[in-house]
Amino acid sequence: MVKVKTIIAPKKDCKVLLHSCCAPCSGEVIQAMIKSGINLTIFFYNPNIHPKKEYEIRKNENIKYAKKVGINFIDADYDVQNWFKRAKGLELEPERGKRCTMCFDMRFERTALYAYENGFDIITSSLGISRWKNMQQINDCGEKAASKYSGITYWTYNWRKDGGSSRMYEIAKEENFYKQEFYGCIYSLRDKNNWRLQNGKQEIEIGKNYY
């Protein structure tokens, strides 16, 4: 059994809306909040994920885990065509570049709006726990989205610290979560497959590998 840390929320008795990108990244975040007595709800809004099969696998893993730990789960719209419109002209941007900023903005804007309309005080995201992501980029987008709504704060907690990243993988193995092999969007899938082919590896098989 993984030993979970305790954390302190930004406000006493607050309601936290957690934007979840996937179950593996969220496992440590969710467990830490539950152990700390924080009132949280999961918000799944990730129209970037491609193809639809990959999206459904990631979403259903998240739903299954939420039910297991007794946390409310909000299934938001998969408005993928809106995402593609916003990504137009950014198709060749590198990882952590302008396309990622656009993507974080889009997902956090919807998260902040839902929080504002449904009585939440705090929004945060599991995205920052991954060492492959730029935490400052994520936090900047989260704070920008929250600033548009009175009473909403983006929680910039560093989920990686105190062994958070290590526990993320331990929990993923313990729960046998689906193992995602690319960041999520069609362009990251393209780039990862190109890298694999250049290095003599097979292309990614959707829905195959688990921790």
Tab-separated table of C-alpha atoms in Angstrom:
chain	number	residue	atom	x	y	z
A	1	MET	CA	0.000	0.000	0.000
A	2	VAL	CA	1.360	3.399	-1.009
A	3	LYS	CA	1.957	5.858	1.846
A	4	VAL	CA	0.044	9.055	1.028
A	5	LYS	CA	1.053	12.552	2.157
A	6	THR	CA	-1.218	15.165	3.717
A	7	ILE	CA	-1.548	18.687	2.338
A	8	ILE	CA	-3.180	21.966	3.319
A	9	ALA	CA	-5.746	23.594	1.028
A	10	PRO	CA	-5.493	27.325	0.192
A	11	LYS	CA	-8.718	28.047	2.083
A	12	LYS	CA	-10.451	26.408	5.029
A	13	ASP	CA	-13.564	24.396	4.144
A	14	CYS	CA	-13.137	25.103	0.437
A	15	LYS	CA	-14.584	23.154	-2.474
A	16	VAL	CA	-11.935	22.071	-4.982
A	17	LEU	CA	-12.617	21.323	-8.634
A	18	LEU	CA	-9.776	19.131	-9.873
A	19	HIS	CA	-9.179	19.188	-13.611
A	20	SER	CA	-8.041	15.629	-14.290
A	21	CYS	CA	-6.101	14.788	-17.430
A	22	CYS	CA	-6.070	11.053	-16.671
A	23	ALA	CA	-6.231	8.510	-13.856
A	24	PRO	CA	-2.445	7.857	-13.580
A	25	CYS	CA	-1.641	11.553	-13.077
A	26	SER	CA	-4.611	12.088	-10.760
A	27	GLY	CA	-4.184	9.106	-8.452
A	28	GLU	CA	-1.636	10.723	-6.127
A	29	VAL	CA	-3.437	14.088	-6.215
A	30	ILE	CA	-6.806	12.539	-5.365
A	31	GLN	CA	-5.443	10.349	-2.586
A	32	ALA	CA	-3.573	13.261	-0.990
A	33	MET	CA	-6.722	15.417	-0.999
A	34	ILE	CA	-8.894	12.640	0.413
A	35	LYS	CA	-6.421	11.924	3.219
A	36	SER	CA	-6.277	15.655	3.984
A	37	GLY	CA	-10.068	15.939	4.246
A	38	ILE	CA	-10.386	18.214	1.220
A	39	ASN	CA	-13.760	18.395	-0.498
A	40	LEU	CA	-13.010	17.703	-4.164
A	41	THR	CA	-14.795	16.909	-7.391
A	42	ILE	CA	-13.122	15.619	-10.555
A	43	PHE	CA	-13.668	17.599	-13.759
A	44	PHE	CA	-12.794	15.739	-16.966
A	45	TYR	CA	-12.487	18.096	-19.916
A	46	ASN	CA	-9.807	17.020	-22.392
A	47	PRO	CA	-10.905	17.572	-26.014
A	48	ASN	CA	-7.267	17.366	-27.087
A	49	ILE	CA	-7.072	13.596	-26.610
A	50	HIS	CA	-6.909	11.661	-29.886
A	51	PRO	CA	-8.144	9.319	-31.248
A	52	LYS	CA	-11.584	8.873	-29.702
A	53	LYS	CA	-10.654	5.359	-28.585
A	54	GLU	CA	-7.769	6.774	-26.535
A	55	TYR	CA	-10.072	9.440	-25.106
A	56	GLU	CA	-12.678	6.912	-23.996
A	57	ILE	CA	-10.070	4.657	-22.368
A	58	ARG	CA	-8.569	7.547	-20.384
A	59	LYS	CA	-11.975	8.879	-19.366
A	60	ASN	CA	-13.340	5.483	-18.308
A	61	GLU	CA	-10.224	4.772	-16.232
A	62	ASN	CA	-10.850	8.064	-14.454
A	63	ILE	CA	-14.542	7.305	-13.889
A	64	LYS	CA	-13.772	3.838	-12.509
A	65	TYR	CA	-11.226	5.217	-10.058
A	66	ALA	CA	-13.516	8.053	-8.966
A	67	LYS	CA	-16.238	5.524	-8.146
A	68	LYS	CA	-13.765	3.376	-6.234
A	69	VAL	CA	-12.680	6.238	-3.958
A	70	GLY	CA	-16.146	7.839	-3.744
A	71	ILE	CA	-15.445	11.132	-5.503
A	72	ASN	CA	-17.919	12.987	-7.732
A	73	PHE	CA	-16.975	12.970	-11.413
A	74	ILE	CA	-18.047	15.637	-13.941
A	75	ASP	CA	-17.889	14.395	-17.529
A	76	ALA	CA	-17.532	17.509	-19.703
A	77	ASP	CA	-17.998	17.800	-23.451
A	78	TYR	CA	-15.582	16.256	-25.976
A	79	ASP	CA	-15.748	19.250	-28.322
A	80	VAL	CA	-12.777	18.097	-30.362
A	81	GLN	CA	-13.609	20.237	-33.410
A	82	ASN	CA	-13.336	23.354	-31.233
A	83	TRP	CA	-9.898	22.163	-30.154
A	84	PHE	CA	-8.783	21.656	-33.759
A	85	LYS	CA	-9.955	25.173	-34.646
A	86	ARG	CA	-7.835	26.603	-31.845
A	87	ALA	CA	-4.868	24.456	-32.864
A	88	LYS	CA	-4.916	25.657	-36.466
A	89	GLY	CA	-1.519	27.084	-37.369
A	90	LEU	CA	0.106	25.443	-34.337
A	91	GLU	CA	0.416	21.951	-35.801
A	92	LEU	CA	4.239	22.039	-35.932
A	93	GLU	CA	4.794	23.629	-32.532
A	94	PRO	CA	7.097	21.621	-30.253
A	95	GLU	CA	5.972	20.054	-26.986
A	96	ARG	CA	5.701	22.740	-24.259
A	97	GLY	CA	5.282	25.365	-26.989
A	98	LYS	CA	2.414	27.634	-28.036
A	99	ARG	CA	0.077	24.758	-28.883
A	100	CYS	CA	0.342	23.426	-25.328
A	101	THR	CA	-0.384	26.899	-23.934
A	102	MET	CA	-3.491	27.078	-26.120
A	103	CYS	CA	-4.545	23.640	-24.932
A	104	PHE	CA	-4.082	24.437	-21.243
A	105	ASP	CA	-5.943	27.731	-21.695
A	106	MET	CA	-8.876	25.988	-23.332
A	107	ARG	CA	-9.203	23.305	-20.667
A	108	PHE	CA	-8.749	25.669	-17.733
A	109	GLU	CA	-11.188	28.233	-19.140
A	110	ARG	CA	-13.924	25.583	-19.091
A	111	THR	CA	-12.865	24.369	-15.646
A	112	ALA	CA	-12.955	27.885	-14.191
A	113	LEU	CA	-16.358	28.603	-15.732
A	114	TYR	CA	-17.832	25.398	-14.287
A	115	ALA	CA	-16.334	26.214	-10.893
A	116	TYR	CA	-17.823	29.707	-10.956
A	117	GLU	CA	-21.269	28.471	-11.970
A	118	ASN	CA	-21.358	25.630	-9.458
A	119	GLY	CA	-20.075	27.070	-6.191
A	120	PHE	CA	-16.438	25.982	-6.148
A	121	ASP	CA	-13.710	28.138	-4.589
A	122	ILE	CA	-10.582	26.478	-5.927
A	123	ILE	CA	-9.523	24.925	-9.215
A	124	THR	CA	-6.352	22.956	-9.804
A	125	SER	CA	-5.064	20.277	-12.168
A	126	SER	CA	-3.214	16.978	-12.170
A	127	LEU	CA	-1.305	18.077	-15.285
A	128	GLY	CA	1.555	19.544	-13.275
A	129	ILE	CA	2.533	16.304	-11.566
A	130	SER	CA	4.207	14.989	-14.712
A	131	ARG	CA	7.913	15.754	-14.942
A	132	TRP	CA	7.476	15.993	-18.713
A	133	LYS	CA	5.325	19.106	-18.400
A	134	ASN	CA	6.330	22.720	-17.764
A	135	MET	CA	4.778	23.497	-14.388
A	136	GLN	CA	5.157	27.256	-14.757
A	137	GLN	CA	3.368	27.131	-18.109
A	138	ILE	CA	0.518	25.160	-16.536
A	139	ASN	CA	0.248	27.435	-13.500
A	140	ASP	CA	0.259	30.578	-15.639
A	141	CYS	CA	-2.635	29.247	-17.709
A	142	GLY	CA	-4.538	28.157	-14.612
A	143	GLU	CA	-4.150	31.500	-12.865
A	144	LYS	CA	-5.160	33.364	-16.017
A	145	ALA	CA	-8.360	31.316	-16.326
A	146	ALA	CA	-9.256	31.710	-12.653
A	147	SER	CA	-8.680	35.476	-12.734
A	148	LYS	CA	-11.657	35.884	-15.072
A	149	TYR	CA	-14.114	34.865	-12.347
A	150	SER	CA	-14.688	36.494	-8.986
A	151	GLY	CA	-14.009	34.196	-6.050
A	152	ILE	CA	-12.140	31.545	-8.041
A	153	THR	CA	-8.498	30.743	-7.226
A	154	TYR	CA	-6.121	28.462	-9.094
A	155	TRP	CA	-4.146	26.311	-6.652
A	156	THR	CA	-0.506	26.262	-7.805
A	157	TYR	CA	0.520	23.440	-5.486
A	158	ASN	CA	3.614	21.506	-6.591
A	159	TRP	CA	2.238	17.958	-6.704
A	160	ARG	CA	5.691	16.592	-7.582
A	161	LYS	CA	7.298	17.528	-4.267
A	162	ASP	CA	7.720	15.233	-1.253
A	163	GLY	CA	7.803	12.199	-3.521
A	164	GLY	CA	4.554	12.979	-5.337
A	165	SER	CA	5.847	11.943	-8.763
A	166	SER	CA	7.158	8.637	-7.420
A	167	ARG	CA	3.873	7.863	-5.684
A	168	MET	CA	2.018	8.673	-8.897
A	169	TYR	CA	3.731	5.705	-10.556
A	170	GLU	CA	3.354	3.491	-7.486
A	171	ILE	CA	-0.385	4.146	-7.398
A	172	ALA	CA	-0.662	3.592	-11.166
A	173	LYS	CA	0.950	0.167	-10.745
A	174	GLU	CA	-1.166	-0.638	-7.687
A	175	GLU	CA	-4.363	0.236	-9.585
A	176	ASN	CA	-3.160	-1.291	-12.887
A	177	PHE	CA	-4.051	1.924	-14.743
A	178	TYR	CA	-3.864	2.220	-18.512
A	179	LYS	CA	-0.337	3.277	-19.506
A	180	GLN	CA	-0.481	6.247	-21.844
A	181	GLU	CA	2.427	6.365	-24.272
A	182	PHE	CA	1.980	9.893	-25.618
A	183	TYR	CA	0.751	13.207	-24.229
A	184	GLY	CA	-2.679	13.044	-25.788
A	185	CYS	CA	-3.208	15.062	-28.955
A	186	ILE	CA	-2.884	13.967	-32.571
A	187	TYR	CA	0.312	15.982	-32.967
A	188	SER	CA	2.035	14.458	-29.950
A	189	LEU	CA	1.019	11.020	-31.280
A	190	ARG	CA	2.532	11.938	-34.659
A	191	ASP	CA	5.783	13.144	-33.113
A	192	LYS	CA	6.096	10.154	-30.763
A	193	ASN	CA	5.512	7.691	-33.588
A	194	ASN	CA	8.043	9.490	-35.786
A	195	TRP	CA	10.593	9.215	-32.980
A	196	ARG	CA	9.815	5.531	-32.525
A	197	LEU	CA	10.216	4.735	-36.213
A	198	GLN	CA	13.489	6.649	-36.364
A	199	ASN	CA	14.752	4.565	-33.445
A	200	GLY	CA	13.653	1.205	-34.780
A	201	LYS	CA	10.622	0.864	-32.516
A	202	GLN	CA	7.025	-0.042	-33.328
A	203	GLU	CA	4.323	2.615	-33.501
A	204	ILE	CA	2.060	3.083	-30.476
A	205	GLU	CA	-0.823	0.619	-30.138
A	206	ILE	CA	-3.836	2.306	-28.581
A	207	GLY	CA	-5.311	0.499	-25.590
A	208	LYS	CA	-2.573	-2.121	-25.255
A	209	ASN	CA	-0.334	-1.401	-22.272
A	210	TYR	CA	-1.191	-1.156	-18.572
A	211	TYR	CA	1.004	-0.522	-15.532
